[in-house]
Amino acid sequence: MATHSLLILPGDGIGPEVMAEVRRVIDWFAANKGIAFDVSEDLVGGAAYDAHGTPLTDETLAKAQEVDAVLLGAVGGPKYDNLDFSVKPERGLLRLRKEMDLFSNLRPAQCFDALADFSSLKRDVVAGLDIVIVRELTSGVYFGEPRGIHKEGNERVGINTQRYTESEIARVARSAFELAKKRSNKVCSMEKANVMESGILWRDVVQEIHDTEYPEVELTHMYADNGAMQLVRAPKQFDVIVTDNLFGDVLSDCAAMLTGSLGMLPSASLGLPMANGKPKAMYEPVHGSAPDIAGQGKANPIACILSFAMALRYSFDEGEAADLLEGAVEKVLADGVRTADLMGPEGGTPVSTTEMGDAILAALDAA
Ligand code: NAD
């Protein structure tokens, strides 16, 4: 059986606390399901700056490029706020994404039944929701040239350029179709082809990749503004949504809030396939280092645990193990186990980070 190599980068703040629970989950799968992991751990962000004067060493980056998957906790904190921009903790994360060329950002929005009342939308609109937004991450208007602010006559002009090449669109489209094949075989592509040439090209290329390589997947197109409306009107109509960097930024935050707490949201960033056919990959919770609760045992480890579940599914081809882990999380929530961020108006006693880990391990034992 293949050994899955995993580089763990806990980072700062609550990063090490939530990652400690993931380590226990990894050990559980190794001991109980015979899944072989080769786990190494290293520093990133402020922790790496404290030890090495840089938020990401070349050695750590080299390791990240070699492993099957990287799992990152969170970086940053007030201690580092006044550092020079070039060595800020966040630069470590951005360098990893850039050097690994992680162009496809998967942001699932899954609403566990037990938490449906946390959403700002009605329970029946969100209960059971399970969609993934695939956002192009390394091109588009955040990177296009020309950019800047300059003077024209008496006033300043701000410029950013939306720019996509065919190959940039094609590779993220493939990533979305591959994902759809592992889910419900359905992709909706969002752009604004009605008013943007880059949108026309986006639509054409996505359709072309579909027709030539993935004709078995159902593909629809939608203008991104309508997509935003549909996401809050009837989000369950979607399965996989693929879109550009800017629209993806906005739509994935919107979709995230359908599900309730920031402590619940995992993500994956994927690159081109490696020699073994699997994409380069980094998995991380959407939340940051939460300095306001760091060191207090209050952090919800579920986002990080679900990020590991994504690694099981998308990097390690251990779909059954991923289902088992997601099922354990669902069971624990249905049983009413709650960290402080998940406490509703009805109150109750929150569990600690470790107690949430205990409950998930117990649910795995019982499954
Ligand atoms: P944050 O996500 O760290 O926290 C926002 C709020 O959500 C806080 O009240 C926090 O207590 C709560 N929260 C977040 N995760 C939680 C969890 N797992 N369980 C319970 N509560 C949780 O965002 P912020 O406060 O804007 O940023 C704090 C630091 O994190 C900053 O230095 C920022 O730059 C950094 N940051 C890092 C990442 C990353 O590493 N990917 C992402 C966002 C922010």
Short mmCIF file of C-alpha atoms and ligand atoms in Angstrom, two decimals:
data_model
loop_
_atom_site.label_atom_id
_atom_site.label_comp_id
_atom_site.label_asym_id
_atom_site.label_seq_id
_atom_site.Cartn_x
_atom_site.Cartn_y
_atom_site.Cartn_z
CA MET A 1 0.00 0.00 0.00
CA ALA A 2 1.27 3.49 -0.88
CA THR A 3 2.63 5.70 1.87
CA HIS A 4 1.17 9.21 1.78
CA SER A 5 3.71 11.94 2.48
CA LEU A 6 2.38 14.94 4.36
CA LEU A 7 4.16 18.11 5.47
CA ILE A 8 2.49 19.75 8.46
CA LEU A 9 3.01 23.47 8.99
CA PRO A 10 1.10 24.47 12.15
CA GLY A 11 2.12 28.15 12.00
CA ASP A 12 1.01 30.68 14.60
CA GLY A 13 -1.74 31.46 17.13
CA ILE A 14 -4.37 28.71 17.18
CA GLY A 15 -2.59 26.94 14.27
CA PRO A 16 -0.58 24.58 16.53
CA GLU A 17 -3.62 23.97 18.77
CA VAL A 18 -5.95 22.84 15.96
CA MET A 19 -3.14 20.94 14.24
CA ALA A 20 -2.51 18.90 17.41
CA GLU A 21 -6.03 17.48 16.97
CA VAL A 22 -5.34 16.66 13.32
CA ARG A 23 -2.23 14.75 14.41
CA ARG A 24 -4.42 12.58 16.63
CA VAL A 25 -6.82 11.96 13.72
CA ILE A 26 -3.88 10.97 11.49
CA ASP A 27 -2.64 8.56 14.16
CA TRP A 28 -6.15 7.10 14.42
CA PHE A 29 -6.29 6.34 10.68
CA ALA A 30 -2.80 4.86 10.74
CA ALA A 31 -3.62 2.62 13.73
CA ASN A 32 -7.19 1.63 12.83
CA LYS A 33 -7.37 1.69 9.04
CA GLY A 34 -3.80 0.75 8.18
CA ILE A 35 -3.27 3.90 6.12
CA ALA A 36 0.45 4.64 5.97
CA PHE A 37 1.50 8.25 6.39
CA ASP A 38 4.97 9.74 6.28
CA VAL A 39 4.42 12.92 8.31
CA SER A 40 7.00 15.66 8.74
CA GLU A 41 6.53 18.97 10.50
CA ASP A 42 8.13 22.37 10.02
CA LEU A 43 7.78 26.06 10.79
CA VAL A 44 5.96 28.73 8.77
CA GLY A 45 4.87 32.32 9.35
CA GLY A 46 5.80 34.09 12.57
CA ALA A 47 7.14 30.87 14.09
CA ALA A 48 9.60 30.53 11.18
CA TYR A 49 10.50 34.21 11.44
CA ASP A 50 11.30 33.83 15.15
CA ALA A 51 13.56 30.83 14.45
CA HIS A 52 15.13 31.77 11.11
CA GLY A 53 14.39 35.45 10.38
CA THR A 54 12.18 34.51 7.43
CA PRO A 55 8.54 33.34 7.29
CA LEU A 56 9.46 30.44 4.98
CA THR A 57 12.92 28.94 4.56
CA ASP A 58 14.09 27.55 1.21
CA GLU A 59 14.42 24.13 2.88
CA THR A 60 10.77 24.13 3.98
CA LEU A 61 9.68 25.25 0.51
CA ALA A 62 11.72 22.44 -1.05
CA LYS A 63 10.02 19.91 1.25
CA ALA A 64 6.60 21.34 0.36
CA GLN A 65 7.36 20.82 -3.33
CA GLU A 66 8.18 17.14 -2.78
CA VAL A 67 5.37 15.84 -0.57
CA ASP A 68 1.96 14.54 -1.67
CA ALA A 69 0.26 17.25 0.38
CA VAL A 70 0.94 20.20 2.70
CA LEU A 71 -1.39 20.90 5.61
CA LEU A 72 -1.11 24.40 7.03
CA GLY A 73 -2.68 25.75 10.26
CA ALA A 74 -2.66 29.55 10.19
CA VAL A 75 -0.12 32.35 10.20
CA GLY A 76 0.12 35.85 11.66
CA GLY A 77 -0.51 37.71 14.87
CA PRO A 78 -0.15 41.12 16.49
CA LYS A 79 3.46 40.38 17.50
CA TYR A 80 4.41 40.53 13.83
CA ASP A 81 2.26 43.47 12.72
CA ASN A 82 5.15 45.96 12.58
CA LEU A 83 7.59 43.74 10.67
CA ASP A 84 8.75 44.77 7.23
CA PHE A 85 6.28 43.65 4.53
CA SER A 86 8.88 41.28 3.04
CA VAL A 87 9.12 39.16 6.21
CA LYS A 88 5.54 39.33 7.47
CA PRO A 89 4.11 35.87 8.33
CA GLU A 90 1.57 36.11 5.47
CA ARG A 91 4.48 36.35 2.99
CA GLY A 92 5.37 32.75 3.89
CA LEU A 93 1.90 31.59 2.89
CA LEU A 94 1.85 33.64 -0.30
CA ARG A 95 5.29 32.36 -1.28
CA LEU A 96 4.16 28.77 -0.81
CA ARG A 97 1.09 29.36 -3.01
CA LYS A 98 3.13 31.14 -5.67
CA GLU A 99 6.15 28.81 -5.82
CA MET A 100 3.94 25.72 -5.82
CA ASP A 101 1.82 27.41 -8.54
CA LEU A 102 -1.41 26.59 -6.71
CA PHE A 103 -3.82 28.04 -9.26
CA SER A 104 -6.99 26.21 -8.25
CA ASN A 105 -8.55 27.13 -4.92
CA LEU A 106 -11.30 24.81 -3.67
CA ARG A 107 -13.62 26.32 -1.10
CA PRO A 108 -16.35 23.93 -0.01
CA ALA A 109 -19.49 25.32 1.59
CA GLN A 110 -21.10 22.51 3.49
CA CYS A 111 -23.91 23.10 5.94
CA PHE A 112 -24.16 20.39 8.54
CA ASP A 113 -27.77 19.83 9.50
CA ALA A 114 -27.05 20.44 13.17
CA LEU A 115 -25.71 23.92 12.40
CA ALA A 116 -28.33 25.03 9.87
CA ASP A 117 -29.76 27.56 12.33
CA PHE A 118 -26.37 29.35 12.45
CA SER A 119 -26.79 30.55 8.89
CA SER A 120 -28.33 33.93 8.23
CA LEU A 121 -30.57 32.18 5.69
CA LYS A 122 -33.62 30.05 6.43
CA ARG A 123 -32.92 26.48 7.54
CA ASP A 124 -34.61 24.87 4.51
CA VAL A 125 -32.48 26.94 2.10
CA VAL A 126 -29.16 25.78 3.60
CA ALA A 127 -29.68 22.50 5.51
CA GLY A 128 -27.74 19.76 3.73
CA LEU A 129 -25.95 22.23 1.45
CA ASP A 130 -22.77 20.77 -0.03
CA ILE A 131 -21.13 22.76 -2.83
CA VAL A 132 -17.55 23.64 -3.81
CA ILE A 133 -16.40 26.88 -5.38
CA VAL A 134 -13.28 26.49 -7.52
CA ARG A 135 -11.58 29.88 -7.72
CA GLU A 136 -8.70 30.65 -10.11
CA LEU A 137 -6.01 31.87 -7.73
CA THR A 138 -2.90 33.03 -9.54
CA SER A 139 -4.07 35.27 -12.39
CA GLY A 140 -6.83 37.71 -13.34
CA VAL A 141 -7.33 41.25 -12.15
CA TYR A 142 -5.23 40.86 -8.96
CA PHE A 143 -2.12 40.24 -11.06
CA GLY A 144 -2.78 41.76 -14.52
CA GLU A 145 -0.67 44.61 -15.93
CA PRO A 146 -0.88 47.55 -16.28
CA ARG A 147 -1.84 48.40 -12.75
CA GLY A 148 -1.33 51.33 -10.42
CA ILE A 149 -2.51 54.83 -9.62
CA HIS A 150 -1.34 57.69 -11.83
CA LYS A 151 -2.18 61.27 -12.54
CA GLU A 152 -4.24 62.26 -15.59
CA GLY A 153 -4.60 66.01 -15.77
CA ASN A 154 -5.94 67.17 -12.43
CA GLU A 155 -7.03 63.85 -11.04
CA ARG A 156 -5.69 60.44 -10.08
CA VAL A 157 -6.69 57.31 -11.97
CA GLY A 158 -6.62 53.80 -10.48
CA ILE A 159 -6.00 50.94 -12.91
CA ASN A 160 -6.16 47.16 -12.66
CA THR A 161 -6.28 44.81 -15.60
CA GLN A 162 -8.32 41.64 -15.93
CA ARG A 163 -6.19 39.31 -18.04
CA TYR A 164 -6.53 35.58 -18.66
CA THR A 165 -4.72 33.34 -21.13
CA GLU A 166 -6.42 30.31 -22.63
CA SER A 167 -4.09 27.96 -20.79
CA GLU A 168 -4.82 29.60 -17.42
CA ILE A 169 -8.55 29.14 -17.98
CA ALA A 170 -8.14 25.61 -19.34
CA ARG A 171 -6.19 24.32 -16.34
CA VAL A 172 -8.62 25.60 -13.73
CA ALA A 173 -11.53 24.29 -15.84
CA ARG A 174 -9.90 20.84 -15.85
CA SER A 175 -9.47 21.05 -12.09
CA ALA A 176 -13.22 21.78 -11.72
CA PHE A 177 -14.25 18.96 -14.07
CA GLU A 178 -11.97 16.48 -12.28
CA LEU A 179 -13.53 17.53 -8.97
CA ALA A 180 -17.04 17.19 -10.40
CA LYS A 181 -16.26 13.61 -11.45
CA LYS A 182 -15.60 12.80 -7.78
CA ARG A 183 -18.90 14.45 -6.78
CA SER A 184 -22.19 14.91 -8.66
CA ASN A 185 -20.77 15.39 -12.18
CA LYS A 186 -22.09 18.93 -12.46
CA VAL A 187 -20.20 22.21 -13.08
CA CYS A 188 -21.53 25.75 -13.34
CA SER A 189 -19.04 28.26 -14.76
CA MET A 190 -19.49 31.92 -13.79
CA GLU A 191 -18.18 35.04 -15.55
CA LYS A 192 -19.56 38.21 -17.09
CA ALA A 193 -19.38 37.39 -20.78
CA ASN A 194 -22.12 39.95 -21.35
CA VAL A 195 -19.80 42.87 -20.57
CA MET A 196 -16.18 41.56 -20.46
CA GLU A 197 -14.06 40.12 -23.27
CA SER A 198 -12.13 38.06 -20.72
CA GLY A 199 -15.52 36.62 -19.78
CA ILE A 200 -16.25 35.67 -23.40
CA LEU A 201 -12.90 33.89 -23.60
CA TRP A 202 -13.52 32.22 -20.22
CA ARG A 203 -16.88 30.86 -21.38
CA ASP A 204 -15.44 29.66 -24.73
CA VAL A 205 -12.46 27.86 -23.20
CA VAL A 206 -14.47 26.20 -20.41
CA GLN A 207 -16.97 24.97 -23.02
CA GLU A 208 -14.13 23.73 -25.28
CA ILE A 209 -12.43 21.78 -22.45
CA HIS A 210 -15.79 20.31 -21.57
CA ASP A 211 -16.65 19.24 -25.13
CA THR A 212 -13.26 17.73 -25.89
CA GLU A 213 -12.25 16.22 -22.52
CA TYR A 214 -15.25 16.00 -20.16
CA PRO A 215 -18.43 15.59 -22.26
CA GLU A 216 -19.91 13.33 -19.55
CA VAL A 217 -19.98 16.18 -16.98
CA GLU A 218 -23.03 18.46 -17.04
CA LEU A 219 -21.89 22.05 -17.73
CA THR A 220 -23.91 25.25 -17.39
CA HIS A 221 -22.83 28.90 -17.62
CA MET A 222 -24.12 31.77 -15.52
CA TYR A 223 -23.32 35.48 -15.25
CA ALA A 224 -21.53 36.00 -11.95
CA ASP A 225 -24.00 38.64 -10.69
CA ASN A 226 -26.88 36.24 -11.22
CA GLY A 227 -24.67 33.56 -9.58
CA ALA A 228 -24.39 35.70 -6.44
CA MET A 229 -28.16 36.06 -6.34
CA GLN A 230 -28.73 32.35 -6.93
CA LEU A 231 -26.23 31.47 -4.17
CA VAL A 232 -28.41 33.15 -1.57
CA ARG A 233 -31.75 32.30 -3.24
CA ALA A 234 -31.28 28.57 -3.84
CA PRO A 235 -27.68 27.46 -3.22
CA LYS A 236 -28.50 23.75 -3.38
CA GLN A 237 -28.99 23.98 -7.17
CA PHE A 238 -25.17 24.00 -7.49
CA ASP A 239 -22.51 21.35 -7.03
CA VAL A 240 -19.17 22.64 -8.39
CA ILE A 241 -18.88 26.32 -9.38
CA VAL A 242 -15.79 27.42 -11.33
CA THR A 243 -14.93 31.08 -11.64
CA ASP A 244 -12.09 33.60 -11.88
CA ASN A 245 -9.98 35.12 -9.13
CA LEU A 246 -12.06 38.22 -8.41
CA PHE A 247 -15.54 36.71 -8.71
CA GLY A 248 -14.29 33.64 -6.82
CA ASP A 249 -13.04 35.80 -3.96
CA VAL A 250 -16.45 37.39 -3.53
CA LEU A 251 -18.64 34.36 -4.27
CA SER A 252 -16.68 32.01 -1.98
CA ASP A 253 -16.95 34.40 0.98
CA CYS A 254 -20.65 34.72 0.29
CA ALA A 255 -21.03 30.93 0.12
CA ALA A 256 -18.95 30.50 3.30
CA MET A 257 -21.42 32.51 5.32
CA LEU A 258 -24.23 30.20 4.24
CA THR A 259 -22.72 27.65 6.57
CA GLY A 260 -22.32 29.50 9.87
CA SER A 261 -18.93 29.62 11.63
CA LEU A 262 -15.47 30.42 10.32
CA GLY A 263 -14.20 27.60 12.57
CA MET A 264 -15.88 25.07 10.25
CA LEU A 265 -14.48 25.97 6.83
CA PRO A 266 -11.72 23.97 5.12
CA SER A 267 -10.00 24.76 1.81
CA ALA A 268 -7.60 23.26 -0.70
CA SER A 269 -5.27 24.88 -3.21
CA LEU A 270 -4.18 22.67 -6.07
CA GLY A 271 -1.49 22.98 -8.75
CA LEU A 272 -0.41 20.99 -11.76
CA PRO A 273 -0.09 17.19 -11.55
CA MET A 274 3.21 15.82 -10.18
CA ALA A 275 5.00 12.72 -11.50
CA ASN A 276 2.54 10.49 -9.60
CA GLY A 277 -0.40 12.11 -11.41
CA LYS A 278 -1.68 13.87 -8.28
CA PRO A 279 -1.82 17.68 -8.20
CA LYS A 280 0.54 19.64 -5.97
CA ALA A 281 -1.62 20.54 -3.05
CA MET A 282 -1.90 22.60 0.10
CA TYR A 283 -4.82 22.24 2.50
CA GLU A 284 -5.70 24.82 5.14
CA PRO A 285 -8.60 26.10 7.20
CA VAL A 286 -10.10 29.36 5.92
CA HIS A 287 -9.72 31.03 9.33
CA GLY A 288 -6.64 32.90 10.54
CA SER A 289 -4.54 32.56 13.68
CA ALA A 290 -7.29 34.00 15.94
CA PRO A 291 -4.96 35.79 18.38
CA ASP A 292 -7.96 36.75 20.55
CA ILE A 293 -8.45 33.11 21.63
CA ALA A 294 -4.97 31.64 21.03
CA GLY A 295 -3.51 29.61 23.89
CA GLN A 296 -6.85 29.28 25.68
CA GLY A 297 -7.99 25.90 24.36
CA LYS A 298 -11.08 27.51 22.81
CA ALA A 299 -10.33 27.07 19.11
CA ASN A 300 -12.60 24.91 16.99
CA PRO A 301 -10.37 22.29 15.31
CA ILE A 302 -13.04 21.19 12.79
CA ALA A 303 -11.95 23.44 9.88
CA CYS A 304 -8.44 22.01 10.10
CA ILE A 305 -9.73 18.44 10.52
CA LEU A 306 -12.00 18.87 7.48
CA SER A 307 -9.01 20.25 5.55
CA PHE A 308 -7.24 16.97 6.31
CA ALA A 309 -10.38 15.13 5.08
CA MET A 310 -9.99 17.02 1.79
CA ALA A 311 -6.35 15.86 1.60
CA LEU A 312 -7.53 12.28 2.15
CA ARG A 313 -9.98 12.65 -0.74
CA TYR A 314 -8.08 14.74 -3.29
CA SER A 315 -4.39 13.94 -2.67
CA PHE A 316 -4.37 10.48 -1.13
CA ASP A 317 -7.32 8.86 -2.96
CA GLU A 318 -8.68 7.73 0.40
CA GLY A 319 -12.28 8.70 -0.28
CA GLU A 320 -13.70 6.17 2.18
CA ALA A 321 -11.53 7.51 4.99
CA ALA A 322 -12.61 11.06 4.09
CA ASP A 323 -16.28 10.01 4.23
CA LEU A 324 -15.67 8.36 7.60
CA LEU A 325 -14.02 11.47 9.03
CA GLU A 326 -16.69 13.84 7.70
CA GLY A 327 -19.33 11.47 9.08
CA ALA A 328 -17.67 11.56 12.51
CA VAL A 329 -17.72 15.38 12.49
CA GLU A 330 -21.38 15.36 11.48
CA LYS A 331 -22.23 12.88 14.26
CA VAL A 332 -20.44 14.93 16.92
CA LEU A 333 -22.30 18.08 15.87
CA ALA A 334 -25.61 16.22 15.78
CA ASP A 335 -24.88 15.04 19.35
CA GLY A 336 -24.68 18.71 20.38
CA VAL A 337 -20.92 18.86 21.06
CA ARG A 338 -19.96 22.51 20.55
CA THR A 339 -16.83 24.64 20.85
CA ALA A 340 -17.47 28.22 21.99
CA ASP A 341 -17.81 29.60 18.43
CA LEU A 342 -20.71 27.20 17.81
CA MET A 343 -22.75 28.11 20.88
CA GLY A 344 -26.21 29.28 19.90
CA PRO A 345 -28.59 31.52 21.82
CA GLU A 346 -29.83 28.44 23.72
CA GLY A 347 -26.49 28.43 25.56
CA GLY A 348 -24.82 25.36 27.11
CA THR A 349 -21.28 24.49 28.08
CA PRO A 350 -18.69 24.70 25.31
CA VAL A 351 -16.04 22.01 24.95
CA SER A 352 -12.34 22.76 24.59
CA THR A 353 -10.26 22.18 21.44
CA THR A 354 -8.99 18.87 22.86
CA GLU A 355 -12.44 17.76 23.98
CA MET A 356 -13.76 18.35 20.46
CA GLY A 357 -10.85 16.19 19.22
CA ASP A 358 -11.76 13.53 21.83
CA ALA A 359 -15.39 13.52 20.64
CA ILE A 360 -14.39 13.13 16.98
CA LEU A 361 -12.04 10.25 17.81
CA ALA A 362 -14.80 8.59 19.85
CA ALA A 363 -17.19 8.97 16.90
CA LEU A 364 -14.55 7.38 14.62
CA ASP A 365 -14.20 4.50 17.09
CA ALA A 366 -17.96 4.02 17.11
CA ALA A 367 -18.42 4.22 13.33
P1 NAD B 1 -9.24 35.12 12.22
O1 NAD B 1 -9.84 34.16 11.26
O2 NAD B 1 -7.97 34.74 12.86
O3 NAD B 1 -10.31 35.43 13.39
C1 NAD B 1 -11.58 36.05 13.16
C2 NAD B 1 -12.53 35.70 14.31
O4 NAD B 1 -12.94 34.34 14.19
C3 NAD B 1 -11.88 35.83 15.68
O5 NAD B 1 -12.83 36.31 16.61
C4 NAD B 1 -11.47 34.40 16.04
O6 NAD B 1 -11.44 34.15 17.42
C5 NAD B 1 -12.57 33.60 15.35
N1 NAD B 1 -12.05 32.29 14.90
C6 NAD B 1 -11.24 32.06 13.83
N2 NAD B 1 -10.95 30.76 13.74
C7 NAD B 1 -11.57 30.15 14.76
C8 NAD B 1 -11.63 28.80 15.21
N3 NAD B 1 -11.00 27.81 14.56
N4 NAD B 1 -12.36 28.54 16.31
C9 NAD B 1 -13.02 29.50 16.96
N5 NAD B 1 -13.01 30.80 16.58
C10 NAD B 1 -12.28 31.12 15.50
O7 NAD B 1 -9.08 36.50 11.44
P2 NAD B 1 -8.41 37.89 11.92
O8 NAD B 1 -8.71 38.13 13.35
O9 NAD B 1 -8.82 38.87 10.91
O10 NAD B 1 -6.84 37.65 11.74
C11 NAD B 1 -5.96 37.26 12.81
C12 NAD B 1 -4.59 36.98 12.23
O11 NAD B 1 -4.67 35.86 11.33
C13 NAD B 1 -4.01 38.14 11.42
O12 NAD B 1 -2.62 38.20 11.68
C14 NAD B 1 -4.27 37.74 9.99
O13 NAD B 1 -3.34 38.31 9.10
C15 NAD B 1 -4.10 36.23 10.05
N6 NAD B 1 -4.84 35.48 9.02
C16 NAD B 1 -4.21 34.37 8.56
C17 NAD B 1 -4.86 33.57 7.64
C18 NAD B 1 -4.17 32.31 7.21
O14 NAD B 1 -3.20 31.89 7.82
N7 NAD B 1 -4.64 31.64 6.17
C19 NAD B 1 -6.15 33.88 7.20
C20 NAD B 1 -6.77 35.02 7.73
C21 NAD B 1 -6.10 35.81 8.65
#
